[in-house]
Amino acid sequence: MRCPFCAHDDSQVKDSRPTEDNTAIRRRRQCEGCGARFTTFERVQLREIIVLKSNDAREPFDRQKIEQSVSLACRKRGIAQERIDQLVSGIQRQIETMGEIEVPSRTIGEMVMEGLRQLDSVAYIRFASVYRDFGDAKDFEEFAGTVRDVGKH
């Protein structure tokens, strides 16, 4: 594994353990070049998934994009990182087990919306405001009015 600090090609695994939801292996590594320590995660990938964007572009599925979006929506909400990781892992598992090689970005967005709706109503509204591209305050107000406090953190 390449060191993120000095780009040396070799590192030594110092500790390995499963993540809380058992969907990945967390490995603590030490660079043999500079001695820096860093963490990597190893996950199962059932098949290569291609995301079909709304502009007909295609790109490889990137779990990191979902993690960033969900984390941003949940920012300052007091939601444990473990719950966010479980949500993202669940969405990734759903996508991989759909049996499709190409998945529309809209489908992924709806999965994220549903997961956030169950997790935290404020995070759900935050994500929806970007995902649904609210044009003005009235759109936001109408959507927020339909949301009930389903998820409690």
XYZ file of C-alpha atoms in Angstrom:
153
model
C 0.000 0.000 0.000
C 1.422 3.367 -1.027
C 2.079 5.837 1.804
C -0.163 8.927 1.599
C 2.615 11.057 3.120
C 5.777 10.172 1.194
C 4.396 7.911 -1.603
C 6.718 5.040 -0.624
C 5.342 1.776 -2.059
C 5.720 -0.449 0.987
C 3.926 -0.353 4.305
C 3.558 -2.839 7.108
C 0.228 -3.818 8.681
C 0.404 -3.175 12.426
C -3.195 -4.013 13.368
C -6.283 -5.435 11.605
C -9.831 -5.603 12.887
C -13.355 -5.646 11.464
C -15.382 -2.441 11.452
C -18.356 -2.140 13.821
C -20.843 -3.319 11.163
C -18.532 -6.102 9.877
C -18.627 -4.784 6.304
C -14.927 -3.953 6.110
C -11.529 -4.646 7.612
C -9.738 -1.679 9.208
C -5.968 -1.890 8.941
C -3.437 0.319 10.745
C -0.297 0.562 8.633
C 3.169 1.991 9.058
C 5.214 3.252 6.118
C 8.585 1.551 5.788
C 9.992 4.707 4.192
C 9.044 7.574 6.514
C 7.548 5.676 9.473
C 4.188 7.490 9.297
C 1.077 5.594 10.378
C -2.201 5.588 8.457
C -5.440 3.616 8.259
C -6.889 1.735 5.283
C -10.207 -0.060 4.846
C -10.758 -3.229 2.835
C -14.292 -3.911 1.558
C -15.856 -6.612 -0.562
C -16.834 -5.486 -4.039
C -19.237 -7.920 -5.674
C -19.074 -6.403 -9.146
C -17.990 -3.249 -10.939
C -20.949 -0.850 -10.921
C -21.336 2.014 -13.400
C -23.434 5.039 -12.404
C -25.601 6.575 -15.139
C -25.683 10.329 -14.557
C -28.649 12.536 -15.518
C -26.625 14.012 -18.418
C -26.108 10.460 -19.835
C -22.483 10.369 -18.664
C -21.213 7.143 -17.095
C -18.744 6.846 -14.236
C -17.616 4.104 -11.855
C -19.529 3.819 -8.587
C -17.691 5.678 -5.818
C -18.716 4.892 -2.233
C -16.770 7.975 -1.111
C -19.283 10.282 -2.846
C -22.159 8.832 -0.839
C -20.114 9.040 2.380
C -19.340 12.718 1.745
C -22.941 13.616 0.922
C -24.370 11.796 3.928
C -21.708 13.208 6.267
C -22.414 16.734 5.035
C -26.167 16.291 5.525
C -25.563 14.922 9.050
C -23.024 17.580 10.038
C -23.583 18.972 13.545
C -26.537 16.645 14.117
C -24.872 14.488 16.776
C -25.217 11.327 14.709
C -22.558 8.721 15.466
C -20.128 7.997 12.641
C -20.966 4.320 13.087
C -24.612 4.969 12.085
C -23.494 6.941 9.037
C -21.144 4.099 8.042
C -23.981 1.584 8.473
C -26.249 3.668 6.247
C -23.617 3.994 3.515
C -22.725 0.276 3.719
C -26.408 -0.628 3.455
C -26.850 1.535 0.365
C -23.736 0.058 -1.235
C -24.963 -3.479 -0.480
C -28.371 -2.668 -2.031
C -26.699 -1.349 -5.179
C -24.384 -4.340 -5.507
C -27.148 -6.893 -4.979
C -29.548 -5.291 -7.471
C -27.974 -7.427 -10.170
C -27.503 -4.462 -12.488
C -24.153 -3.368 -13.895
C -25.434 0.160 -14.599
C -27.429 2.021 -11.953
C -29.022 5.454 -12.508
C -27.749 8.169 -10.151
C -31.403 8.971 -9.429
C -31.865 5.475 -7.944
C -28.849 5.991 -5.682
C -30.118 9.424 -4.652
C -33.500 7.976 -3.717
C -31.793 5.269 -1.620
C -29.835 7.954 0.218
C -33.020 10.005 0.722
C -34.852 7.004 2.202
C -31.937 6.134 4.487
C -31.643 9.706 5.763
C -35.415 9.972 6.210
C -35.218 7.053 8.646
C -32.039 8.321 10.327
C -32.698 12.036 10.950
C -35.341 14.419 9.591
C -33.027 17.467 9.475
C -30.324 15.556 7.585
C -33.053 14.294 5.246
C -34.237 17.844 4.516
C -30.651 19.080 4.053
C -29.883 16.359 1.523
C -33.206 16.844 -0.256
C -32.647 20.587 -0.620
C -29.535 19.892 -2.697
C -30.670 16.672 -4.372
C -34.057 18.034 -5.420
C -32.497 21.427 -6.245
C -34.972 23.647 -4.414
C -35.352 26.878 -6.358
C -36.576 29.143 -3.558
C -37.670 29.190 0.061
C -41.222 28.146 -0.863
C -39.964 24.816 -2.277
C -38.001 24.241 0.920
C -40.965 25.160 3.107
C -43.367 22.861 1.224
C -40.981 19.912 1.427
C -40.204 20.488 5.116
C -43.936 20.586 5.819
C -44.293 17.014 4.521
C -41.554 15.637 6.766
C -42.335 14.076 10.091
C -39.729 13.308 12.695
C -39.403 9.617 11.755
C -35.800 8.963 12.761
C -34.396 9.748 16.165
C -30.687 9.752 16.766
